[in-house]
PDB file of C-alpha atoms in Angstrom:
ATOM      1  CA  UNK W  64      -7.925   0.037   6.615  1.00  0.00           C
ATOM      2  CA  UNK W  65      -8.889   1.207   3.171  1.00  0.00           C
ATOM      3  CA  UNK W  66     -11.283  -0.903   1.152  1.00  0.00           C
ATOM      4  CA  UNK W  67      -9.786   0.312  -2.126  1.00  0.00           C
ATOM      5  CA  UNK W  68      -6.200  -0.392  -1.041  1.00  0.00           C
ATOM      6  CA  UNK W  69      -7.252  -3.969  -0.321  1.00  0.00           C
ATOM      7  CA  UNK W  70      -9.026  -4.245  -3.681  1.00  0.00           C
ATOM      8  CA  UNK W  71      -6.079  -2.793  -5.620  1.00  0.00           C
ATOM      9  CA  UNK W  72      -3.668  -5.161  -3.891  1.00  0.00           C
ATOM     10  CA  UNK W  73      -5.889  -8.138  -4.750  1.00  0.00           C
ATOM     11  CA  UNK W  74      -6.233  -7.028  -8.394  1.00  0.00           C
ATOM     12  CA  UNK W  75      -2.452  -6.700  -8.665  1.00  0.00           C
ATOM     13  CA  UNK W  76      -1.838 -10.065  -6.973  1.00  0.00           C
ATOM     14  CA  UNK W  77      -0.009  -8.428  -4.062  1.00  0.00           C
ATOM     15  CA  UNK W  78      -2.539  -8.768  -1.246  1.00  0.00           C
ATOM     16  CA  UNK W  79      -1.096 -11.978   0.192  1.00  0.00           C
ATOM     17  CA  UNK W  80       2.430 -10.553   0.089  1.00  0.00           C
ATOM     18  CA  UNK W  81       1.453  -7.793   2.504  1.00  0.00           C
ATOM     19  CA  UNK W  82       0.714  -7.917   6.204  1.00  0.00           C
ATOM     20  CA  UNK W  83      -1.982  -5.947   7.975  1.00  0.00           C
ATOM     21  CA  UNK W  84       0.707  -3.511   9.146  1.00  0.00           C
ATOM     22  CA  UNK W  85       1.995  -3.124   5.570  1.00  0.00           C
ATOM     23  CA  UNK W  86      -1.509  -2.245   4.401  1.00  0.00           C
ATOM     24  CA  UNK W  87      -1.900   0.328   7.163  1.00  0.00           C
ATOM     25  CA  UNK W  88       1.443   1.843   6.157  1.00  0.00           C
ATOM     26  CA  UNK W  89       0.292   1.977   2.504  1.00  0.00           C
ATOM     27  CA  UNK W  90      -2.841   3.823   3.675  1.00  0.00           C
ATOM     28  CA  UNK W  91      -0.747   6.317   5.655  1.00  0.00           C
ATOM     29  CA  UNK W  92       1.652   6.945   2.764  1.00  0.00           C
ATOM     30  CA  UNK W  93      -1.195   7.603   0.315  1.00  0.00           C
ATOM     31  CA  UNK W  94      -2.786   9.984   2.814  1.00  0.00           C
ATOM     32  CA  UNK W  95       0.564  11.720   3.361  1.00  0.00           C
ATOM     33  CA  UNK W  96       1.132  12.217  -0.368  1.00  0.00           C
ATOM     34  CA  UNK W  97      -2.382  13.378  -1.231  1.00  0.00           C
ATOM     35  CA  UNK W  98      -3.642  15.080   1.913  1.00  0.00           C
ATOM     36  CA  UNK W  99      -6.943  13.159   1.798  1.00  0.00           C
ATOM     37  CA  UNK W 100      -8.012   9.731   2.998  1.00  0.00           C
ATOM     38  CA  UNK W 101      -6.729   6.872   0.886  1.00  0.00           C
ATOM     39  CA  UNK W 102     -10.126   5.677  -0.421  1.00  0.00           C
ATOM     40  CA  UNK W 103     -10.875   9.170  -1.719  1.00  0.00           C
ATOM     41  CA  UNK W 104      -7.410   9.486  -3.262  1.00  0.00           C
ATOM     42  CA  UNK W 105      -7.735   6.179  -5.107  1.00  0.00           C
ATOM     43  CA  UNK W 106     -11.355   6.754  -6.168  1.00  0.00           C
ATOM     44  CA  UNK W 107     -10.540  10.204  -7.567  1.00  0.00           C
ATOM     45  CA  UNK W 108      -7.416   9.039  -9.398  1.00  0.00           C
ATOM     46  CA  UNK W 109      -5.041  11.101  -7.264  1.00  0.00           C
ATOM     47  CA  UNK W 110      -2.688   8.092  -7.142  1.00  0.00           C
ATOM     48  CA  UNK W 111      -1.791   6.314 -10.373  1.00  0.00           C
ATOM     49  CA  UNK W 112      -1.308   2.579 -10.639  1.00  0.00           C
ATOM     50  CA  UNK W 113       2.446   3.073 -11.026  1.00  0.00           C
ATOM     51  CA  UNK W 114       2.646   5.346  -7.987  1.00  0.00           C
ATOM     52  CA  UNK W 115       0.591   2.838  -5.978  1.00  0.00           C
ATOM     53  CA  UNK W 116       2.991   0.053  -6.972  1.00  0.00           C
ATOM     54  CA  UNK W 117       5.939   2.246  -6.031  1.00  0.00           C
ATOM     55  CA  UNK W 118       4.453   2.805  -2.565  1.00  0.00           C
ATOM     56  CA  UNK W 119       3.725  -0.907  -2.069  1.00  0.00           C
ATOM     57  CA  UNK W 120       7.180  -2.037  -3.182  1.00  0.00           C
ATOM     58  CA  UNK W 121       8.947   0.569  -1.038  1.00  0.00           C
ATOM     59  CA  UNK W 122       7.031  -0.617   2.040  1.00  0.00           C
ATOM     60  CA  UNK W 123       7.719  -4.274   1.273  1.00  0.00           C
ATOM     61  CA  UNK W 124      11.423  -3.484   0.761  1.00  0.00           C
ATOM     62  CA  UNK W 125      11.552  -1.577   4.036  1.00  0.00           C
ATOM     63  CA  UNK W 126       9.967  -4.506   5.909  1.00  0.00           C
ATOM     64  CA  UNK W 127      12.451  -6.989   4.408  1.00  0.00           C
ATOM     65  CA  UNK W 128      15.366  -4.761   5.369  1.00  0.00           C
ATOM     66  CA  UNK W 129      14.071  -4.465   8.914  1.00  0.00           C
ATOM     67  CA  UNK W 130      13.592  -8.244   9.155  1.00  0.00           C
ATOM     68  CA  UNK W 131      17.182  -8.815   8.007  1.00  0.00           C
ATOM     69  CA  UNK W 132      18.506  -6.323  10.566  1.00  0.00           C
ATOM     70  CA  UNK W 133      16.908  -8.258  13.431  1.00  0.00           C
TER      71      UNK W 133
END
């Protein structure tokens, strides 16, 4: 799991709202969008704060929807 994803989530107060699986999914989505590993993408500014938040919220929404469906 990405060190920077964890740090960004903590800075934004969202770390404790995410599970380990959520954080792995955030990593994968950043890598999918940028084509590089997530730490590199965040360190080089390839993902903005707003885009990062969008990714996090979409993953959290998806998890809630899946939990409701079960």
